[in-house]
Amino acid sequence: MKKIIIPLFLLLAALIIALYAVNYEKDPPPVTGVISVHFIDVGQGDAILIDYGTTEILIDGGEKSSQVADYLDRYVDGNMEIMIATHAHADHIGGLISVLERFTVEQIWYDGYAYSSKTFTDFISASEAENAAMHIARRGDVISAGGLTLLVLHPDITSSDLNNNSIVLGFSYGIVDFLFTGDAEHKSETSMLLSPAISVPDIEILKVGHHGSRTASSTEFLSVLTPEIAIYMAETGNSYGHPHQETLDALLDIGAHIYGTDSCGTIIITTDGETYQIKTEKLCDSVTAAP
Ligand SMILES: [Zn+2]
């Protein structure tokens, strides 16, 4: 019997080691310190800052004004490492022009689509004057600085359908996962779900697509993401009716807690890579189902 027991024991030990190795490989990279992600209230538009020590990453800058540049004065130490313009619409790239004029930006990422608007041509002129490295983001690209990494999930191609050119970014800090969607709509969501090149992640925090419009946040997409927190960025009383009730209902159906910059002002999520806290500029509650 001993001859049988010893090999079985060794086999079990080998299996435990093998399982441990598999789990170990799935562990997230080590993190040090606290990171904060600011969903800056710019009215009807997007502007998101990731601030990690002396590393700053800006995703969009709201409409043309110095509001975001003024906000960043408090946070940017030295250079801004990364600026990402999700797509060419003015409510995303307008405010980036003032940011480029005020700060030294090292890397600029955009969708590469040559839009004809004055705001877009002004953005390109300001980017070229910056002497920063200009990159066109495509599915599967990795954007990194200061130990932080963002994965580009979209677009794979661009067209005159500007919202669906939006750069969609996955970002993980420890075990806390974010998805930033720009104004990507259903068409982009389907493209991401079907792509063999990337997998759409299960996340904790979602920047809701296209200001909470019904043209984004399909039930298929949300059922894969299953965010705990969903943040839409919109202005109170905006002419589009954002966020649409259908989107809020779909988010509530999957159990997300919803916060909007319209009622909460700027929303800041702070995380050590394990847990996260939410701070809002104005006193507000997460959106709940209508009685
Ligand atoms: Zn927009």
CSV table of C-alpha atoms and ligand atoms in Angstrom, one decimal:
chain,number,residue,atom,x,y,z
A,1,MET,CA,0.0,0.0,0.0
A,2,LYS,CA,2.8,2.4,0.8
A,3,LYS,CA,4.0,2.3,-2.8
A,4,ILE,CA,0.6,3.5,-3.9
A,5,ILE,CA,0.1,6.2,-1.1
A,6,ILE,CA,3.4,8.0,-1.8
A,7,PRO,CA,2.9,8.5,-5.5
A,8,LEU,CA,-0.7,9.7,-4.9
A,9,PHE,CA,0.6,12.2,-2.3
A,10,LEU,CA,3.2,13.4,-4.7
A,11,LEU,CA,0.6,13.7,-7.5
A,12,LEU,CA,-1.7,15.7,-5.2
A,13,ALA,CA,1.2,18.0,-4.2
A,14,ALA,CA,2.1,18.5,-7.9
A,15,LEU,CA,-1.5,19.4,-8.6
A,16,ILE,CA,-1.6,21.9,-5.8
A,17,ILE,CA,1.6,23.5,-7.1
A,18,ALA,CA,0.2,23.6,-10.6
A,19,LEU,CA,-3.1,25.2,-9.4
A,20,TYR,CA,-1.2,27.8,-7.4
A,21,ALA,CA,0.9,28.6,-10.5
A,22,VAL,CA,-2.2,29.2,-12.6
A,23,ASN,CA,-3.7,31.4,-9.9
A,24,TYR,CA,-0.5,33.3,-9.4
A,25,GLU,CA,-0.3,34.1,-13.1
A,26,LYS,CA,-3.8,35.6,-12.9
A,27,ASP,CA,-2.9,37.8,-10.0
A,28,PRO,CA,-2.9,41.5,-10.9
A,29,PRO,CA,0.5,43.3,-11.0
A,30,PRO,CA,1.6,44.8,-7.6
A,31,VAL,CA,0.4,48.3,-6.9
A,32,THR,CA,1.9,50.9,-4.6
A,33,GLY,CA,0.0,53.7,-3.1
A,34,VAL,CA,-3.3,55.3,-3.9
A,35,ILE,CA,-4.6,56.4,-7.3
A,36,SER,CA,-7.5,58.8,-7.9
A,37,VAL,CA,-9.8,59.0,-11.0
A,38,HIS,CA,-11.6,62.3,-11.4
A,39,PHE,CA,-14.8,62.5,-13.5
A,40,ILE,CA,-14.6,66.3,-13.9
A,41,ASP,CA,-18.0,68.1,-14.1
A,42,VAL,CA,-17.7,70.0,-17.5
A,43,GLY,CA,-21.5,70.2,-18.1
A,44,GLN,CA,-22.5,68.4,-21.3
A,45,GLY,CA,-19.1,66.8,-22.1
A,46,ASP,CA,-16.4,64.4,-20.8
A,47,ALA,CA,-13.2,65.1,-19.0
A,48,ILE,CA,-11.4,62.4,-16.8
A,49,LEU,CA,-8.2,62.7,-15.0
A,50,ILE,CA,-6.2,59.7,-13.6
A,51,ASP,CA,-3.8,61.0,-11.0
A,52,TYR,CA,-1.1,58.7,-9.6
A,53,GLY,CA,1.8,60.5,-7.8
A,54,THR,CA,3.6,62.5,-10.4
A,55,THR,CA,1.9,60.7,-13.3
A,56,GLU,CA,-1.2,62.3,-14.8
A,57,ILE,CA,-3.4,60.9,-17.6
A,58,LEU,CA,-6.2,63.0,-19.1
A,59,ILE,CA,-9.0,61.5,-21.1
A,60,ASP,CA,-10.9,64.3,-22.9
A,61,GLY,CA,-11.3,67.9,-21.9
A,62,GLY,CA,-14.9,69.1,-22.3
A,63,GLU,CA,-15.9,72.0,-24.5
A,64,LYS,CA,-13.5,74.8,-25.6
A,65,SER,CA,-12.7,76.7,-22.3
A,66,SER,CA,-9.9,76.8,-19.7
A,67,GLN,CA,-12.1,75.0,-17.1
A,68,VAL,CA,-10.2,71.7,-17.3
A,69,ALA,CA,-6.8,73.4,-17.5
A,70,ASP,CA,-7.7,75.4,-14.4
A,71,TYR,CA,-8.8,72.2,-12.6
A,72,LEU,CA,-5.6,70.4,-13.5
A,73,ASP,CA,-3.5,73.2,-12.0
A,74,ARG,CA,-4.0,71.5,-8.7
A,75,TYR,CA,-2.9,68.1,-9.8
A,76,VAL,CA,-0.3,68.2,-12.6
A,77,ASP,CA,3.2,67.8,-11.3
A,78,GLY,CA,5.8,68.7,-13.9
A,79,ASN,CA,4.7,67.3,-17.3
A,80,MET,CA,1.4,65.6,-18.1
A,81,GLU,CA,2.4,62.2,-19.3
A,82,ILE,CA,-0.6,61.2,-21.4
A,83,MET,CA,-3.5,63.0,-23.1
A,84,ILE,CA,-6.2,61.0,-24.9
A,85,ALA,CA,-8.8,62.6,-27.2
A,86,THR,CA,-11.5,59.9,-27.5
A,87,HIS,CA,-13.0,61.3,-30.7
A,88,ALA,CA,-13.3,64.6,-32.6
A,89,HIS,CA,-16.5,66.1,-31.1
A,90,ALA,CA,-16.1,69.4,-29.4
A,91,ASP,CA,-17.5,68.3,-26.1
A,92,HIS,CA,-14.5,66.0,-25.7
A,93,ILE,CA,-11.6,67.8,-27.4
A,94,GLY,CA,-12.5,71.5,-27.1
A,95,GLY,CA,-10.9,72.0,-23.6
A,96,LEU,CA,-7.8,70.0,-24.5
A,97,ILE,CA,-6.6,73.0,-26.5
A,98,SER,CA,-6.2,75.1,-23.3
A,99,VAL,CA,-4.6,72.1,-21.6
A,100,LEU,CA,-2.0,71.8,-24.4
A,101,GLU,CA,-1.3,75.6,-24.1
A,102,ARG,CA,-0.8,75.4,-20.4
A,103,PHE,CA,1.1,72.1,-19.7
A,104,THR,CA,3.8,70.1,-21.4
A,105,VAL,CA,2.2,66.9,-22.6
A,106,GLU,CA,4.4,63.9,-23.5
A,107,GLN,CA,2.1,61.6,-25.4
A,108,ILE,CA,-1.1,62.5,-27.3
A,109,TRP,CA,-3.4,59.7,-28.5
A,110,TYR,CA,-6.4,60.3,-30.8
A,111,ASP,CA,-8.5,58.2,-33.2
A,112,GLY,CA,-6.7,59.5,-36.3
A,113,TYR,CA,-9.9,60.6,-38.1
A,114,ALA,CA,-9.4,64.0,-39.9
A,115,TYR,CA,-12.6,65.8,-39.0
A,116,SER,CA,-13.3,69.2,-40.7
A,117,SER,CA,-14.5,71.2,-37.7
A,118,LYS,CA,-12.6,74.3,-36.5
A,119,THR,CA,-12.3,72.8,-33.0
A,120,PHE,CA,-10.7,69.7,-34.4
A,121,THR,CA,-8.2,71.6,-36.6
A,122,ASP,CA,-7.4,73.9,-33.6
A,123,PHE,CA,-6.8,70.8,-31.5
A,124,ILE,CA,-4.4,69.3,-34.1
A,125,SER,CA,-2.6,72.6,-34.4
A,126,ALA,CA,-2.1,72.8,-30.7
A,127,SER,CA,-1.0,69.2,-30.6
A,128,GLU,CA,1.6,69.8,-33.3
A,129,ALA,CA,2.9,72.9,-31.6
A,130,GLU,CA,3.4,70.7,-28.4
A,131,ASN,CA,6.1,68.5,-30.0
A,132,ALA,CA,4.6,65.6,-28.2
A,133,ALA,CA,4.6,62.1,-29.5
A,134,MET,CA,1.3,61.8,-31.5
A,135,HIS,CA,-0.2,58.3,-31.7
A,136,ILE,CA,-3.3,56.9,-33.4
A,137,ALA,CA,-5.0,54.4,-31.0
A,138,ARG,CA,-6.2,51.1,-32.4
A,139,ARG,CA,-7.7,48.0,-30.8
A,140,GLY,CA,-5.0,46.1,-28.9
A,141,ASP,CA,-2.7,49.0,-28.4
A,142,VAL,CA,-1.2,49.6,-24.9
A,143,ILE,CA,-0.8,53.1,-23.6
A,144,SER,CA,1.5,53.4,-20.6
A,145,ALA,CA,3.4,55.8,-18.4
A,146,GLY,CA,4.6,55.9,-14.8
A,147,GLY,CA,3.7,52.2,-14.2
A,148,LEU,CA,0.1,52.6,-15.4
A,149,THR,CA,-1.3,50.9,-18.4
A,150,LEU,CA,-4.4,51.4,-20.4
A,151,LEU,CA,-5.6,48.9,-23.0
A,152,VAL,CA,-7.3,50.2,-26.2
A,153,LEU,CA,-10.4,48.1,-26.8
A,154,HIS,CA,-11.8,50.3,-29.7
A,155,PRO,CA,-11.7,51.4,-32.5
A,156,ASP,CA,-10.4,49.0,-35.0
A,157,ILE,CA,-11.3,51.2,-37.9
A,158,THR,CA,-12.7,54.7,-38.2
A,159,SER,CA,-15.3,56.4,-40.4
A,160,SER,CA,-17.4,59.6,-40.5
A,161,ASP,CA,-19.5,58.1,-37.7
A,162,LEU,CA,-17.6,60.0,-35.1
A,163,ASN,CA,-19.1,58.6,-31.9
A,164,ASN,CA,-18.2,55.1,-33.0
A,165,ASN,CA,-14.6,56.2,-33.6
A,166,SER,CA,-14.4,56.7,-29.8
A,167,ILE,CA,-11.3,55.3,-28.1
A,168,VAL,CA,-12.5,52.8,-25.5
A,169,LEU,CA,-10.0,52.1,-22.7
A,170,GLY,CA,-9.7,49.4,-20.1
A,171,PHE,CA,-7.7,50.4,-17.0
A,172,SER,CA,-6.8,48.2,-14.0
A,173,TYR,CA,-5.3,49.3,-10.7
A,174,GLY,CA,-4.8,46.2,-8.6
A,175,ILE,CA,-8.1,44.4,-8.7
A,176,VAL,CA,-10.1,47.5,-9.3
A,177,ASP,CA,-11.0,47.7,-13.0
A,178,PHE,CA,-12.4,50.7,-15.0
A,179,LEU,CA,-13.8,51.1,-18.5
A,180,PHE,CA,-13.8,54.5,-20.2
A,181,THR,CA,-16.1,54.5,-23.3
A,182,GLY,CA,-16.1,58.0,-24.8
A,183,ASP,CA,-19.3,58.2,-26.9
A,184,ALA,CA,-19.0,54.7,-28.3
A,185,GLU,CA,-22.5,53.4,-29.2
A,186,HIS,CA,-24.2,50.0,-29.8
A,187,LYS,CA,-22.2,49.4,-33.0
A,188,SER,CA,-18.9,49.8,-31.2
A,189,GLU,CA,-20.1,47.6,-28.3
A,190,THR,CA,-21.1,44.8,-30.6
A,191,SER,CA,-17.7,45.1,-32.4
A,192,MET,CA,-15.9,44.8,-29.1
A,193,LEU,CA,-17.9,41.8,-28.0
A,194,LEU,CA,-17.3,40.0,-31.3
A,195,SER,CA,-13.6,40.8,-31.6
A,196,PRO,CA,-11.2,37.9,-31.3
A,197,ALA,CA,-8.4,40.3,-30.5
A,198,ILE,CA,-9.6,41.5,-27.1
A,199,SER,CA,-12.0,40.3,-24.4
A,200,VAL,CA,-14.4,42.8,-22.9
A,201,PRO,CA,-13.6,42.8,-19.2
A,202,ASP,CA,-15.7,42.4,-16.1
A,203,ILE,CA,-15.2,45.7,-14.3
A,204,GLU,CA,-16.0,47.6,-11.1
A,205,ILE,CA,-16.4,51.1,-12.5
A,206,LEU,CA,-17.9,52.2,-15.8
A,207,LYS,CA,-17.9,55.6,-17.5
A,208,VAL,CA,-21.2,55.1,-19.2
A,209,GLY,CA,-21.1,55.5,-23.0
A,210,HIS,CA,-22.3,58.7,-24.7
A,211,HIS,CA,-23.5,60.6,-21.7
A,212,GLY,CA,-26.1,58.0,-20.8
A,213,SER,CA,-27.7,58.0,-24.2
A,214,ARG,CA,-30.0,55.1,-25.3
A,215,THR,CA,-27.7,54.8,-28.3
A,216,ALA,CA,-25.1,53.2,-26.0
A,217,SER,CA,-25.1,50.7,-23.1
A,218,SER,CA,-26.8,47.7,-24.8
A,219,THR,CA,-28.0,45.0,-22.4
A,220,GLU,CA,-25.5,42.5,-24.0
A,221,PHE,CA,-22.6,44.8,-23.3
A,222,LEU,CA,-23.6,45.7,-19.8
A,223,SER,CA,-24.2,42.0,-19.0
A,224,VAL,CA,-20.5,41.3,-19.7
A,225,LEU,CA,-19.2,44.4,-17.9
A,226,THR,CA,-21.4,44.1,-14.7
A,227,PRO,CA,-20.1,47.3,-13.2
A,228,GLU,CA,-20.7,48.0,-9.5
A,229,ILE,CA,-20.5,51.8,-10.2
A,230,ALA,CA,-21.7,53.5,-13.3
A,231,ILE,CA,-20.9,57.2,-13.9
A,232,TYR,CA,-22.6,59.2,-16.7
A,233,MET,CA,-21.3,62.7,-17.6
A,234,ALA,CA,-24.1,65.1,-18.6
A,235,GLU,CA,-25.5,68.6,-17.9
A,236,THR,CA,-28.7,69.2,-16.0
A,237,GLY,CA,-31.5,70.0,-18.5
A,238,ASN,CA,-29.3,69.2,-21.6
A,239,SER,CA,-31.2,69.3,-24.9
A,240,TYR,CA,-30.5,65.6,-25.7
A,241,GLY,CA,-32.4,64.4,-22.6
A,242,HIS,CA,-29.3,62.6,-21.3
A,243,PRO,CA,-29.2,60.3,-19.5
A,244,HIS,CA,-32.1,58.4,-21.1
A,245,GLN,CA,-34.4,56.5,-18.7
A,246,GLU,CA,-33.8,53.3,-20.7
A,247,THR,CA,-30.1,53.4,-20.0
A,248,LEU,CA,-30.7,54.1,-16.3
A,249,ASP,CA,-33.1,51.2,-16.1
A,250,ALA,CA,-30.6,48.9,-17.9
A,251,LEU,CA,-27.9,49.8,-15.4
A,252,LEU,CA,-30.2,49.4,-12.4
A,253,ASP,CA,-31.2,46.0,-13.8
A,254,ILE,CA,-27.6,44.7,-13.5
A,255,GLY,CA,-27.3,46.1,-10.0
A,256,ALA,CA,-25.1,49.1,-10.7
A,257,HIS,CA,-25.0,52.1,-8.5
A,258,ILE,CA,-25.4,55.1,-10.8
A,259,TYR,CA,-23.9,58.6,-10.3
A,260,GLY,CA,-24.1,61.5,-12.7
A,261,THR,CA,-22.1,64.7,-12.9
A,262,ASP,CA,-25.4,66.6,-13.4
A,263,SER,CA,-26.5,66.1,-9.8
A,264,CYS,CA,-23.1,65.1,-8.1
A,265,GLY,CA,-20.7,67.6,-9.8
A,266,THR,CA,-17.2,66.3,-10.0
A,267,ILE,CA,-16.9,62.7,-8.9
A,268,ILE,CA,-13.6,61.3,-7.6
A,269,ILE,CA,-12.9,57.6,-7.1
A,270,THR,CA,-9.9,56.8,-4.9
A,271,THR,CA,-8.5,53.3,-4.8
A,272,ASP,CA,-5.5,51.5,-3.2
A,273,GLY,CA,-6.0,48.7,-5.8
A,274,GLU,CA,-8.2,46.6,-3.4
A,275,THR,CA,-11.1,48.7,-2.3
A,276,TYR,CA,-12.4,52.1,-3.6
A,277,GLN,CA,-14.1,55.2,-2.2
A,278,ILE,CA,-16.4,57.7,-4.0
A,279,LYS,CA,-16.3,61.4,-3.2
A,280,THR,CA,-18.7,63.8,-4.9
A,281,GLU,CA,-18.4,67.6,-5.1
A,282,LYS,CA,-22.1,68.1,-4.3
A,283,LEU,CA,-24.3,66.1,-1.9
A,284,CYS,CA,-26.1,63.5,-4.0
A,285,ASP,CA,-27.4,60.0,-3.9
A,286,SER,CA,-26.9,57.3,-6.4
A,287,VAL,CA,-29.8,57.0,-8.9
A,288,THR,CA,-32.4,54.5,-7.8
A,289,ALA,CA,-35.4,53.0,-9.6
A,290,ALA,CA,-38.5,55.2,-9.8
A,291,PRO,CA,-41.1,54.1,-7.3
B,1,ZN,ZN,-20.0,63.6,-26.2
